[in-house]
Each structure stands twice: as structure tokens, then as C-alpha cells.
CSV table of C-alpha atoms and ligand atoms in Angstrom, one decimal:
chain,number,residue,atom,x,y,z
O,956,UNK,CA,13.4,13.8,11.2
O,957,UNK,CA,14.0,10.6,12.8
O,958,UNK,CA,15.2,8.0,11.2
O,959,UNK,CA,14.1,3.9,10.8
O,960,UNK,CA,16.9,2.2,13.0
O,961,UNK,CA,18.6,-1.4,13.0
O,962,UNK,CA,18.9,-3.5,16.0
O,963,UNK,CA,21.4,-6.5,15.7
O,964,UNK,CA,23.2,-7.2,19.3
O,965,UNK,CA,20.3,-10.5,19.9
O,966,UNK,CA,21.6,-12.0,16.1
O,967,UNK,CA,25.8,-10.5,16.2
O,968,UNK,CA,25.5,-12.5,19.3
O,969,UNK,CA,25.0,-15.8,17.4
O,970,UNK,CA,27.7,-15.4,16.7
O,971,UNK,CA,31.7,-15.1,17.4
O,972,UNK,CA,33.0,-12.0,18.2
O,973,UNK,CA,34.2,-9.4,15.2
O,974,UNK,CA,32.5,-11.6,12.7
O,975,UNK,CA,30.2,-8.8,11.8
O,976,UNK,CA,32.6,-6.6,11.6
O,977,UNK,CA,34.7,-8.8,9.7
O,978,UNK,CA,32.4,-8.2,6.8
O,979,UNK,CA,33.0,-4.9,6.3
O,980,UNK,CA,35.8,-4.9,3.8
O,981,UNK,CA,33.2,-7.4,1.8
O,982,UNK,CA,29.8,-5.1,1.8
O,983,UNK,CA,32.3,-2.1,2.0
O,984,UNK,CA,33.6,-3.6,-1.9
O,985,UNK,CA,30.2,-4.8,-2.8
O,986,UNK,CA,28.5,-0.9,-2.2
O,987,UNK,CA,31.2,0.3,-3.7
O,988,UNK,CA,30.4,-2.2,-7.1
O,989,UNK,CA,27.3,-0.7,-7.0
O,990,UNK,CA,27.8,2.4,-7.3
O,991,UNK,CA,31.1,1.8,-10.4
O,992,UNK,CA,28.8,-0.8,-11.8
O,993,UNK,CA,31.9,-3.4,-11.9
O,994,UNK,CA,29.7,-5.5,-10.4
O,995,UNK,CA,27.4,-8.8,-11.8
O,996,UNK,CA,24.3,-7.6,-13.5
O,997,UNK,CA,25.4,-3.4,-13.7
O,998,UNK,CA,23.1,-2.8,-16.0
O,999,UNK,CA,20.4,-3.4,-13.7
O,1000,UNK,CA,21.2,0.1,-11.4
O,1001,UNK,CA,18.7,2.5,-11.8
O,1002,UNK,CA,17.3,1.8,-9.0
O,1003,UNK,CA,20.5,3.4,-6.8
O,1004,UNK,CA,19.7,7.0,-7.1
O,1005,UNK,CA,16.8,7.5,-8.4
O,1006,UNK,CA,15.0,8.6,-4.8
O,1007,UNK,CA,17.3,11.8,-5.3
O,1008,UNK,CA,16.8,12.1,-9.2
O,1009,UNK,CA,12.6,12.5,-9.6
O,1010,UNK,CA,11.9,15.0,-10.2
O,1011,UNK,CA,9.2,17.3,-8.9
O,1012,UNK,CA,7.8,17.7,-12.7
O,1013,UNK,CA,8.2,13.5,-13.1
O,1014,UNK,CA,5.7,13.2,-9.5
O,1015,UNK,CA,3.5,15.9,-11.0
O,1016,UNK,CA,2.8,14.4,-14.1
O,1017,UNK,CA,2.0,10.8,-12.3
O,1018,UNK,CA,-0.6,12.7,-9.4
O,1019,UNK,CA,-2.1,14.3,-12.3
O,1020,UNK,CA,-2.7,10.9,-13.8
O,1021,UNK,CA,-3.5,9.5,-10.9
O,1022,UNK,CA,-6.4,12.8,-10.0
O,1023,UNK,CA,-7.9,11.8,-13.5
O,1024,UNK,CA,-8.3,8.2,-11.9
O,1025,UNK,CA,-9.3,9.2,-9.0
O,1026,UNK,CA,-12.1,12.0,-10.3
O,1027,UNK,CA,-14.0,8.7,-13.2
O,1028,UNK,CA,-13.8,5.0,-10.9
O,1029,UNK,CA,-14.7,3.6,-8.2
O,1030,UNK,CA,-13.0,1.3,-8.4
O,1031,UNK,CA,-8.7,1.3,-10.4
O,1032,UNK,CA,-7.7,-2.4,-10.5
O,1033,UNK,CA,-4.2,-2.2,-10.7
O,1034,UNK,CA,-2.8,-5.7,-13.5
O,1035,UNK,CA,0.4,-7.0,-12.5
O,1036,UNK,CA,3.0,-9.3,-10.2
O,1037,UNK,CA,5.4,-10.1,-8.6
O,1038,UNK,CA,7.6,-6.9,-8.9
O,1039,UNK,CA,4.8,-5.5,-10.5
O,1040,UNK,CA,2.4,-5.2,-8.2
O,1041,UNK,CA,3.7,-6.5,-4.8
O,1042,UNK,CA,6.1,-2.9,-3.9
O,1043,UNK,CA,2.3,-0.9,-5.0
O,1044,UNK,CA,0.4,-3.5,-3.0
O,1045,UNK,CA,2.7,-3.4,0.6
O,1046,UNK,CA,2.2,0.4,0.7
O,1047,UNK,CA,-1.1,1.2,0.1
O,1048,UNK,CA,-2.2,-1.3,3.0
O,1049,UNK,CA,0.5,-0.6,4.8
O,1050,UNK,CA,-1.6,2.4,5.2
O,1051,UNK,CA,-4.9,2.1,4.1
O,1052,UNK,CA,-7.2,1.4,7.4
O,1053,UNK,CA,-8.3,-2.4,7.6
O,1054,UNK,CA,-11.5,-1.7,6.6
O,1055,UNK,CA,-12.0,1.9,4.4
O,1056,UNK,CA,-12.9,-1.4,1.7
O,1057,UNK,CA,-15.6,-2.5,3.5
O,1058,UNK,CA,-17.4,0.9,3.7
O,1059,UNK,CA,-20.6,2.2,1.2
O,1060,UNK,CA,-20.5,5.8,2.5
O,1061,UNK,CA,-19.1,8.3,-0.3
O,1062,UNK,CA,-15.4,7.4,-0.2
O,1063,UNK,CA,-12.9,10.2,-1.0
O,1064,UNK,CA,-10.8,7.3,-2.6
O,1065,UNK,CA,-11.2,4.5,-5.4
O,1066,UNK,CA,-10.8,0.8,-3.7
O,1067,UNK,CA,-7.5,-0.6,-4.6
O,1068,UNK,CA,-8.0,-4.0,-6.7
O,1069,UNK,CA,-4.9,-5.9,-7.5
O,1070,UNK,CA,-5.5,-8.0,-9.2
O,1071,UNK,CA,-3.0,-10.0,-13.1
O,1072,UNK,CA,-1.5,-12.1,-10.4
O,1073,UNK,CA,-3.1,-15.6,-10.7
O,1074,UNK,CA,-4.6,-16.7,-13.0
O,1075,UNK,CA,-7.6,-18.3,-10.6
O,1076,UNK,CA,-10.7,-18.8,-12.9
O,1077,UNK,CA,-12.9,-17.7,-10.0
O,1078,UNK,CA,-11.2,-14.8,-9.1
O,1079,UNK,CA,-11.6,-13.6,-12.6
O,1080,UNK,CA,-15.3,-14.2,-13.0
O,1081,UNK,CA,-15.6,-13.2,-9.0
O,1082,UNK,CA,-13.9,-9.8,-10.0
O,1083,UNK,CA,-16.5,-9.1,-12.9
O,1084,UNK,CA,-18.7,-10.0,-11.2
O,1085,UNK,CA,-18.0,-6.6,-9.0
O,1086,UNK,CA,-16.8,-4.4,-11.6
O,1087,UNK,CA,-20.3,-4.6,-13.5
O,1088,UNK,CA,-22.2,-1.9,-11.3
O,1089,UNK,CA,-19.3,0.0,-11.0
O,1090,UNK,CA,-17.1,2.6,-12.7
O,1091,UNK,CA,-13.7,1.2,-12.5
O,1092,UNK,CA,-10.4,2.1,-14.3
O,1093,UNK,CA,-7.3,0.0,-14.8
O,1094,UNK,CA,-3.2,0.0,-14.3
O,1095,UNK,CA,-1.7,-2.0,-16.3
O,1096,UNK,CA,1.7,-2.9,-15.2
O,1097,UNK,CA,4.2,-5.1,-16.8
O,1098,UNK,CA,8.3,-4.3,-17.9
O,1099,UNK,CA,8.4,-6.9,-20.3
O,1100,UNK,CA,4.7,-6.6,-21.1
O,1101,UNK,CA,4.2,-9.6,-21.8
O,1102,UNK,CA,4.2,-11.2,-18.7
O,1103,UNK,CA,1.0,-14.0,-19.0
O,1104,UNK,CA,-0.9,-13.6,-15.6
O,1105,UNK,CA,-1.1,-10.2,-16.8
O,1106,UNK,CA,-1.6,-10.4,-20.6
O,1107,UNK,CA,-4.6,-12.4,-20.1
O,1108,UNK,CA,-5.9,-10.0,-16.7
O,1109,UNK,CA,-5.7,-7.1,-19.0
O,1110,UNK,CA,-7.4,-8.3,-22.1
O,1111,UNK,CA,-10.3,-9.5,-19.7
O,1112,UNK,CA,-10.9,-6.1,-17.8
O,1113,UNK,CA,-10.2,-4.0,-20.8
O,1114,UNK,CA,-13.4,-5.7,-22.4
O,1115,UNK,CA,-15.1,-4.9,-19.7
O,1116,UNK,CA,-14.8,-1.2,-18.8
O,1117,UNK,CA,-15.0,-0.6,-23.2
O,1118,UNK,CA,-18.1,-2.5,-22.2
O,1119,UNK,CA,-19.5,-0.6,-20.1
O,1120,UNK,CA,-18.0,2.8,-19.9
O,1121,UNK,CA,-17.4,2.9,-24.4
O,1122,UNK,CA,-14.4,2.7,-26.0
O,1123,UNK,CA,-13.8,6.5,-26.2
O,1124,UNK,CA,-14.4,6.7,-22.7
O,1125,UNK,CA,-12.5,4.0,-21.5
O,1126,UNK,CA,-9.9,5.3,-22.8
O,1127,UNK,CA,-9.8,7.7,-20.5
O,1128,UNK,CA,-9.4,5.8,-17.6
O,1129,UNK,CA,-7.1,2.7,-19.4
O,1130,UNK,CA,-3.4,3.6,-18.3
O,1131,UNK,CA,0.0,1.8,-19.3
O,1132,UNK,CA,3.1,1.4,-17.2
O,1133,UNK,CA,5.7,-1.0,-19.1
O,1134,UNK,CA,8.8,-0.8,-21.7
O,1135,UNK,CA,9.7,2.0,-23.5
O,1136,UNK,CA,9.3,0.6,-26.5
O,1137,UNK,CA,8.7,-3.4,-26.7
O,1138,UNK,CA,6.1,-5.7,-25.5
O,1139,UNK,CA,2.4,-6.3,-26.0
O,1140,UNK,CA,1.1,-3.3,-23.5
O,1141,UNK,CA,3.3,-0.9,-24.9
O,1142,UNK,CA,1.8,-1.9,-28.3
O,1143,UNK,CA,-1.5,-1.7,-26.8
O,1144,UNK,CA,-1.7,1.9,-25.5
O,1145,UNK,CA,0.0,3.0,-28.9
O,1146,UNK,CA,-2.5,1.2,-31.0
O,1147,UNK,CA,-5.4,2.6,-28.4
O,1148,UNK,CA,-3.5,6.1,-27.1
O,1149,UNK,CA,-3.7,5.3,-23.5
O,1150,UNK,CA,-1.3,7.4,-20.9
O,1151,UNK,CA,1.5,6.2,-20.8
O,1152,UNK,CA,4.3,5.4,-17.7
O,1153,UNK,CA,8.0,4.0,-18.8
O,1154,UNK,CA,9.9,1.5,-16.7
O,1155,UNK,CA,13.4,2.1,-17.1
O,1156,UNK,CA,15.5,0.0,-18.9
O,1157,UNK,CA,18.1,-0.5,-15.9
O,1158,UNK,CA,15.1,-1.0,-13.5
O,1159,UNK,CA,14.2,-4.3,-12.5
O,1160,UNK,CA,10.9,-5.2,-11.6
O,1161,UNK,CA,11.7,-6.2,-7.9
O,1162,UNK,CA,13.5,-3.4,-7.5
O,1163,UNK,CA,10.7,-1.0,-9.7
O,1164,UNK,CA,8.3,0.2,-6.8
O,1165,UNK,CA,9.4,4.1,-6.4
O,1166,UNK,CA,8.2,3.9,-10.3
O,1167,UNK,CA,4.9,4.9,-11.9
O,1168,UNK,CA,5.3,1.0,-11.0
O,1169,UNK,CA,4.1,1.7,-7.9
O,1170,UNK,CA,4.3,5.0,-7.4
O,1171,UNK,CA,0.7,5.4,-9.8
O,1172,UNK,CA,-1.0,3.4,-7.7
O,1173,UNK,CA,-0.2,4.4,-4.2
O,1174,UNK,CA,-1.3,7.9,-5.3
O,1175,UNK,CA,-4.7,6.6,-7.3
O,1176,UNK,CA,-5.1,4.7,-3.4
O,1177,UNK,CA,-4.2,9.2,-1.6
O,1178,UNK,CA,-0.9,8.3,-0.3
O,1179,UNK,CA,1.7,10.8,-0.2
O,1180,UNK,CA,4.2,9.7,-2.6
O,1181,UNK,CA,5.9,12.9,-2.7
O,1182,UNK,CA,6.8,11.8,1.1
O,1183,UNK,CA,7.6,8.2,0.0
O,1184,UNK,CA,10.2,9.8,-2.3
O,1185,UNK,CA,12.0,11.5,0.1
O,1186,UNK,CA,12.1,9.0,2.9
O,1187,UNK,CA,13.5,6.7,0.5
O,1188,UNK,CA,16.3,9.9,-0.7
O,1189,UNK,CA,17.5,10.5,2.9
O,1190,UNK,CA,17.9,6.4,3.4
O,1191,UNK,CA,20.2,6.8,0.0
O,1192,UNK,CA,22.2,9.6,1.9
O,1193,UNK,CA,21.7,7.4,5.2
O,1194,UNK,CA,23.4,4.1,3.3
O,1195,UNK,CA,25.8,6.0,0.5
O,1196,UNK,CA,29.7,5.1,0.0
O,1197,UNK,CA,30.6,7.8,2.1
O,1198,UNK,CA,28.7,6.8,5.4
O,1199,UNK,CA,30.8,4.7,8.2
O,1200,UNK,CA,29.8,0.7,8.2
O,1201,UNK,CA,28.6,0.6,11.9
O,1202,UNK,CA,26.5,3.7,10.7
O,1203,UNK,CA,24.5,2.3,7.7
O,1204,UNK,CA,22.2,0.0,8.3
O,1205,UNK,CA,21.4,-1.8,5.3
O,1206,UNK,CA,25.8,-2.2,5.3
O,1207,UNK,CA,25.3,-4.3,8.8
O,1208,UNK,CA,21.9,-5.8,7.7
O,1209,UNK,CA,23.9,-7.7,4.8
O,1210,UNK,CA,26.4,-8.1,7.1
O,1211,UNK,CA,24.5,-10.3,9.8
O,1212,UNK,CA,22.3,-12.4,7.7
O,1213,UNK,CA,25.8,-13.8,5.2
O,1214,UNK,CA,27.9,-14.2,8.6
O,1215,UNK,CA,24.6,-15.4,10.3
O,1216,UNK,CA,24.0,-17.7,7.0
O,1217,UNK,CA,27.5,-18.5,6.4
O,1218,UNK,CA,28.7,-19.1,9.8
O,1219,UNK,CA,25.9,-20.1,11.8
O,1220,UNK,CA,23.8,-22.4,9.2
O,1221,UNK,CA,20.8,-20.0,9.6
O,1222,UNK,CA,19.4,-21.0,6.1
O,1223,UNK,CA,15.5,-18.9,6.3
O,1224,UNK,CA,14.5,-15.0,7.3
O,1225,UNK,CA,11.4,-14.6,8.8
O,1226,UNK,CA,10.2,-11.8,8.5
O,1227,UNK,CA,8.5,-10.8,11.0
O,1228,UNK,CA,5.7,-8.0,11.8
O,1229,UNK,CA,3.7,-7.3,14.9
O,1230,UNK,CA,0.8,-5.3,12.5
O,1231,UNK,CA,-1.4,-6.6,10.2
O,1232,UNK,CA,-1.5,-4.2,7.9
O,1233,UNK,CA,2.1,-4.5,7.4
O,1234,UNK,CA,2.0,-8.3,5.4
O,1235,UNK,CA,2.8,-7.6,2.2
O,1236,UNK,CA,5.9,-5.8,3.4
O,1237,UNK,CA,7.1,-9.2,3.7
O,1238,UNK,CA,5.2,-10.3,0.7
O,1239,UNK,CA,7.4,-7.8,-1.2
O,1240,UNK,CA,10.6,-8.7,0.4
O,1241,UNK,CA,10.4,-11.7,0.0
O,1242,UNK,CA,10.3,-11.2,-3.5
O,1243,UNK,CA,13.3,-8.6,-3.5
O,1244,UNK,CA,15.5,-11.0,-1.3
O,1245,UNK,CA,14.5,-14.5,-2.5
O,1246,UNK,CA,14.2,-13.4,-6.9
O,1247,UNK,CA,18.0,-11.7,-6.4
O,1248,UNK,CA,19.1,-14.5,-3.9
O,1249,UNK,CA,18.7,-17.9,-5.3
O,1250,UNK,CA,20.6,-19.1,-7.8
O,1251,UNK,CA,23.6,-21.0,-8.2
O,1252,UNK,CA,22.6,-23.5,-5.9
O,1253,UNK,CA,22.6,-20.6,-3.1
O,1254,UNK,CA,20.2,-17.8,-0.9
O,1255,UNK,CA,18.5,-17.4,2.4
O,1256,UNK,CA,15.5,-18.9,2.1
O,1257,UNK,CA,13.0,-16.0,2.7
O,1258,UNK,CA,9.8,-16.2,5.1
O,1259,UNK,CA,7.2,-14.5,6.6
O,1260,UNK,CA,5.3,-14.6,10.1
O,1261,UNK,CA,2.4,-12.3,11.0
O,1262,UNK,CA,2.6,-12.2,14.5
O,1263,UNK,CA,0.6,-11.9,16.8
O,1264,UNK,CA,-1.5,-14.1,14.7
O,1265,UNK,CA,1.4,-16.6,13.4
O,1266,UNK,CA,2.6,-17.5,17.4
O,1267,UNK,CA,-0.3,-19.2,17.1
O,1268,UNK,CA,0.2,-21.6,14.1
O,1269,UNK,CA,4.3,-21.3,13.7
O,1270,UNK,CA,4.7,-20.9,17.1
O,1271,UNK,CA,6.1,-23.8,18.5
O,1272,UNK,CA,8.0,-24.3,15.0
O,1273,UNK,CA,10.0,-21.5,15.8
O,1274,UNK,CA,10.3,-22.3,19.6
O,1275,UNK,CA,11.7,-25.8,19.1
O,1276,UNK,CA,11.6,-26.7,15.0
O,1277,UNK,CA,15.3,-26.8,13.4
O,1278,UNK,CA,18.0,-24.7,14.5
O,1279,UNK,CA,18.5,-23.3,10.1
O,1280,UNK,CA,16.5,-20.1,10.5
O,1281,UNK,CA,16.4,-16.4,12.5
O,1282,UNK,CA,13.9,-13.3,12.5
O,1283,UNK,CA,13.8,-10.6,11.3
O,1284,UNK,CA,10.8,-8.0,12.7
O,1285,UNK,CA,9.9,-4.9,11.7
O,1286,UNK,CA,8.6,-3.1,15.0
O,1287,UNK,CA,5.8,-0.4,14.4
O,1288,UNK,CA,6.8,2.3,17.5
O,1289,UNK,CA,3.5,4.3,17.3
O,1290,UNK,CA,0.8,3.6,16.4
O,1291,UNK,CA,-2.1,5.8,14.2
O,1292,UNK,CA,-4.6,5.6,16.6
O,1293,UNK,CA,-5.2,4.8,21.1
O,1294,UNK,CA,-7.3,2.3,22.0
O,1295,UNK,CA,-7.3,1.7,25.9
O,1296,UNK,CA,-8.4,-1.4,27.6
O,1297,UNK,CA,-11.7,-0.4,29.4
O,1298,UNK,CA,-11.9,-1.9,33.2
O,1299,UNK,CA,-15.4,-4.8,33.8
O,1300,UNK,CA,-16.7,-4.3,37.0
O,1301,UNK,CA,-17.5,-8.4,36.9
O,1302,UNK,CA,-14.3,-8.8,35.4
O,1303,UNK,CA,-14.7,-12.5,34.1
O,1304,UNK,CA,-12.3,-12.8,31.7
O,1305,UNK,CA,-9.7,-12.1,34.0
O,1306,UNK,CA,-8.0,-9.9,32.1
O,1307,UNK,CA,-8.7,-6.0,34.9
O,1308,UNK,CA,-5.2,-6.3,35.1
O,1309,UNK,CA,-5.4,-4.2,31.4
O,1310,UNK,CA,-7.3,-2.2,32.4
O,1311,UNK,CA,-6.7,1.1,31.2
O,1312,UNK,CA,-3.7,-0.2,29.3
O,1313,UNK,CA,-3.5,0.7,25.5
O,1314,UNK,CA,-3.8,-1.6,23.2
O,1315,UNK,CA,0.0,-1.4,22.0
O,1316,UNK,CA,1.3,-1.7,25.4
O,1317,UNK,CA,0.3,-5.1,25.0
O,1318,UNK,CA,1.4,-5.8,22.0
O,1319,UNK,CA,4.9,-4.4,22.5
O,1320,UNK,CA,4.9,-7.1,25.6
O,1321,UNK,CA,4.0,-10.1,22.5
O,1322,UNK,CA,6.7,-8.4,21.0
O,1323,UNK,CA,9.8,-8.1,23.6
O,1324,UNK,CA,8.3,-11.2,25.6
O,1325,UNK,CA,8.6,-13.1,21.8
O,1326,UNK,CA,12.1,-11.8,21.1
O,1327,UNK,CA,12.9,-13.2,24.7
O,1328,UNK,CA,11.9,-16.9,23.9
O,1329,UNK,CA,12.3,-17.1,20.3
O,1330,UNK,CA,16.3,-15.9,21.5
O,1331,UNK,CA,16.1,-18.5,24.4
O,1332,UNK,CA,15.6,-20.9,22.1
O,1333,UNK,CA,18.1,-19.9,19.4
O,1334,UNK,CA,16.5,-18.0,17.0
O,1335,UNK,CA,18.7,-14.9,16.2
O,1336,UNK,CA,17.2,-11.8,16.5
O,1337,UNK,CA,17.1,-8.8,14.1
O,1338,UNK,CA,14.8,-5.7,15.3
O,1339,UNK,CA,14.2,-3.0,12.4
O,1340,UNK,CA,12.4,-0.1,14.5
O,1341,UNK,CA,10.4,2.3,12.3
O,1342,UNK,CA,9.0,4.9,13.8
O,1343,UNK,CA,5.4,5.7,13.1
O,1344,UNK,CA,3.8,4.2,10.0
O,1345,UNK,CA,3.6,6.9,7.0
O,1346,UNK,CA,5.1,7.3,3.6
O,1347,UNK,CA,7.9,8.9,5.1
O,1348,UNK,CA,9.3,5.7,7.3
O,1349,UNK,CA,7.5,3.2,4.2
O,1350,UNK,CA,10.0,5.2,1.8
O,1351,UNK,CA,13.6,5.1,4.3
O,1352,UNK,CA,12.6,1.3,5.1
O,1353,UNK,CA,11.9,-0.1,1.0
O,1354,UNK,CA,14.9,1.7,0.6
O,1355,UNK,CA,17.7,0.3,2.7
O,1356,UNK,CA,15.8,-3.0,2.2
O,1357,UNK,CA,16.5,-2.2,-2.2
O,1358,UNK,CA,20.6,-1.3,-1.3
O,1359,UNK,CA,21.3,-4.0,2.1
O,1360,UNK,CA,19.1,-6.9,-1.1
O,1361,UNK,CA,22.4,-5.1,-4.0
O,1362,UNK,CA,24.7,-5.4,-1.2
O,1363,UNK,CA,23.7,-8.7,0.4
O,1364,UNK,CA,23.5,-10.9,-2.7
O,1365,UNK,CA,27.4,-9.3,-3.7
O,1366,UNK,CA,28.6,-10.4,-0.8
O,1367,UNK,CA,27.1,-14.4,-1.5
O,1368,UNK,CA,29.0,-13.8,-4.5
O,1369,UNK,CA,26.0,-14.0,-7.1
O,1370,UNK,CA,24.3,-11.6,-9.4
O,1371,UNK,CA,22.3,-10.0,-7.8
O,1372,UNK,CA,19.3,-8.8,-10.6
O,1373,UNK,CA,18.8,-12.0,-12.9
O,1374,UNK,CA,16.6,-14.1,-12.1
O,1375,UNK,CA,17.1,-16.7,-14.9
O,1376,UNK,CA,15.0,-19.8,-12.9
O,1377,UNK,CA,12.1,-17.8,-13.0
O,1378,UNK,CA,11.2,-19.2,-17.2
O,1379,UNK,CA,11.9,-23.0,-16.2
O,1380,UNK,CA,7.7,-23.4,-15.4
O,1381,UNK,CA,7.0,-20.1,-18.3
O,1382,UNK,CA,8.6,-22.7,-21.0
O,1383,UNK,CA,6.6,-25.9,-19.6
O,1384,UNK,CA,3.0,-24.0,-19.6
O,1385,UNK,CA,4.0,-22.2,-22.6
O,1386,UNK,CA,4.6,-26.1,-24.7
O,1387,UNK,CA,1.3,-27.3,-22.8
O,1388,UNK,CA,-0.7,-24.4,-24.2
O,1389,UNK,CA,0.6,-25.1,-27.7
O,1390,UNK,CA,1.8,-21.7,-27.6
O,1391,UNK,CA,3.6,-21.3,-30.7
O,1392,UNK,CA,6.4,-20.9,-31.5
O,1393,UNK,CA,7.4,-24.2,-29.1
O,1394,UNK,CA,6.3,-26.9,-31.6
O,1395,UNK,CA,9.8,-28.1,-30.5
O,1396,UNK,CA,9.4,-27.7,-26.4
O,1397,UNK,CA,5.6,-29.4,-26.6
O,1398,UNK,CA,6.3,-32.9,-29.0
O,1399,UNK,CA,9.2,-33.4,-25.7
O,1400,UNK,CA,7.2,-32.3,-23.3
O,1401,UNK,CA,4.6,-34.2,-24.1
O,1402,UNK,CA,6.0,-37.6,-24.9
O,1403,UNK,CA,8.2,-37.6,-21.3
O,1404,UNK,CA,3.9,-36.4,-19.9
O,1405,UNK,CA,3.4,-40.4,-21.8
O,1406,UNK,CA,6.2,-41.7,-20.7
O,1407,UNK,CA,5.7,-41.2,-16.6
O,1408,UNK,CA,1.8,-41.2,-17.1
V,495,G6P,O1,6.3,-6.8,-15.4
V,495,G6P,P1,5.8,-8.1,-15.7
V,495,G6P,O2,7.8,-7.9,-16.9
V,495,G6P,O3,5.1,-9.0,-16.4
V,495,G6P,O4,7.4,-9.0,-14.7
V,495,G6P,C1,6.4,-9.6,-12.9
V,495,G6P,C2,7.2,-10.3,-12.7
V,495,G6P,O5,7.4,-11.5,-13.2
V,495,G6P,C3,8.3,-12.9,-13.8
V,495,G6P,O6,8.3,-14.0,-13.8
V,495,G6P,C4,9.7,-12.5,-12.5
V,495,G6P,O7,9.8,-13.3,-12.0
V,495,G6P,C5,9.4,-11.0,-11.9
V,495,G6P,O8,11.0,-10.8,-11.1
V,495,G6P,C6,8.9,-9.5,-12.0
V,495,G6P,O9,8.8,-8.6,-11.4
């Protein structure tokens, strides 16, 4: 089996010689701290050996549950936000036909929709309208079980599902993925008798895609979760404590990004793809690195672009704007389909020089040309090469980023496994909405607003 591979040559050239290698002791210490559980946030290390610890019986339980939903639903709505949605969406979109959702014929797989990740009234009203004549089910995903966006959406979906199917039938197609004992999602699931899966205490949301949080929706969409986990388990081996620095892709990635940040003033990492299906891989990656590293007034800002699309909007900034950025490109070596450019007698568009060539050849030349241009323009370039887009390599990619993120955050000197800053907006929102228990905050925020206006 092949493996994803990392090329940092076009990034290391922006650092003085030996800089990446000089991170070896720090990377080694970080990797060992993860292994021994001696790092900050050590109560959230359940993801580290998760791939190799997942049993076939557990995967079967997930697949069986997915089968019930697949048989009984035309649409499955996944309610979740942040780590409780991005991983599933990233994998499902990367593996799906881009236009499957438009196809009305006898579909093999239910349509997977995502909600509970915003508070858009129009979005929810339009979703409700769409679901009106559909046989739909719901996977309610929330580690805390109390996240407002998700809880609010779930209440709406539950009521609609019960109204359309009857309470007893609805129970068969509503599944909860949440904490073992606490939270509103757990309380509702226990009371109604929904099928549930537990999110382990020691796996934080953004590291949870290889738990039922990601695996159940991915299995519902018809994808091979066994292969996904196998890919992750193989990458777990490739990034183990016993692997030499240069051969451990996650160690090298963690080292080079810290080098670019600390020694070359590169404060922004742009995750780039050349396949629109990878858009949500970048979204998932942004949460993983953003919540893990952005604290104590430190951290690389994780951004993303979809190329070549965004070369026509962001390309100018990347080529000639402030030189505080570097790019990490996910490059898919082999496409799933083949499409050749046809010859045209009139050649009005002047494109006959491409006749007989694969579309992907043009894409690859765009990629190479962009890489050269951006490097010439002062943008370091890291390249992650993925043999092809399938479950196995996505599993590798996911684990590679997770373990690299853990190491990278520790090298930066932060606790990569908490997210205290996320509470600030929630506290204000609850105070403004007069949530019981927030009386003093409500009074204070209203007085402040009155003064400011
Ligand atoms: O799974 P939940 O508890 O609903 O949390 C969903 C998300 O929202 C929170 O505010 C956190 O910042 C995220 O790390 C988390 O993934």
C-alpha cells in the first residue's frame, strides 16, 4: 500500500540551513510527551491510539446502525457543529460525486445534509420545507450535549420527524452521538430510547472524526469506514515514537511550520487544494489547528483556498501581498475519472493545443506553475501528496494532521487540547438572551450596551 508523502524542500529554502533539523529534539520531546501523557491537556489524548484500538465489533455496530438509517431514510440530517460536524462533512464531500445530490433517480445512498452548524432562520426554514415530503432521519451529535446551535436545530428536527413519522417510528431513525452521561442530548436520548454512541471523554471534538462522530455519518453515506480506520492506523505506525525524524511526516510538518512561524515571520498558513471536493478537508483542518494553537496570543492563522478557483480572486494577494504567508498544498496524484479535451476543427477558442490531453494534466500544470510563481514571490510551499482520493488515504491524512497538530502545539508552547477562548461569545449571547443563570451577566452587558450607544 502506498502512503501520503510530504515535500518541504520549497519551504525549507526560506529558512537558514539546518533550521528544520534543529527542531528534531523539540519534536521528539513533544511526540514522547503525547505518548507518556506528560503534556498539558493530557486528559484529551484518547485520539492518539484510537485508530489501532478500534475493534471490528465496534465498526460493525456503527455499520449496523448506519444500515437502519440507510434503509429507512431518503435523507439523513447530521446535526452538529465544529468538531461534531466538520470531519464527517470533509470525508463525505471528498468521496462523493459532486452532483449526487441533484440526481433524482433510485439513489443507493441517502442524501446527507448538515445542520445545527448555524443559526440562520432562512436556512432552517428552508431545510424544514425540503424535508416536508421526505423520509428523513437525524443524527444528533454533540459532545457537551448543550451546544446552542445544535440543540436548537435538533429540537426542530425531532418535532418534524415525529410529526411526519409518528413518535414510535421516529425513534428508529433518530440517533444520538454524545457524552456517556451528561448533557441535554444524552437526557433526550435516554428518555426517548434512541440508539446512542458515546464520544469518549478523552477525545476532544476536533480530534473526534474517527469516533462515531465521524464514522456514523460517513457509513450512512455509504463509505467504507473500515478502510478509513485502516489508513489512520497505518499512519499511526508511520508517526510513532520509534520512527526517525526525517521519516515521520507529521514530525517534519510540525517542525517546518514552527520554523516558518518563529524564524521567518510566516504567521498565516493557507491550506490549498486543486480539487473542489477537498474544500471541507480544509475547513476541518482549520478548526483542528486554529483551536489547538490560537491561544496565549500566539499561533499560526489557518486559512484556506480552493485552487484554481481562488487564484482568480486571492491569487493577487498571495503573489504580491504582505509576505507573512506560506502554503500547504494537498495534491491528489490520480483522479478517479478520465476526461480528454476534444479536438475542434474551427478552434475558435484556440484550445486545440490541449486536444487529446487529460483535464488533470492541465490541472497539474496549473499546480506546478502556481507553485513556482508563489515560491518566486516569497511564499514557502509545503506539498502533501495523496496517491488518490479514497477512504484509506483520507484516513492517513486525518491522522497525519492530528498527530502533527498535537506536536506542533506543544512545540509552540501552548496546550493544544483546550479552547477556553470559545466561551467568551457564548457567555455574551446567553446574557443577551436572558438565559436563566446569567442574570448578573445580563444586567452588566445591557448596562454596557446602553453606555456605548
Ligand atoms: O460537540 P459539542 O459539544 O456540541 O461542541 C461543538 C464545538 O463547539 C464548541 O464551541 C467548541 O469550540 C468546539 O471545539 C466543538 O467542536
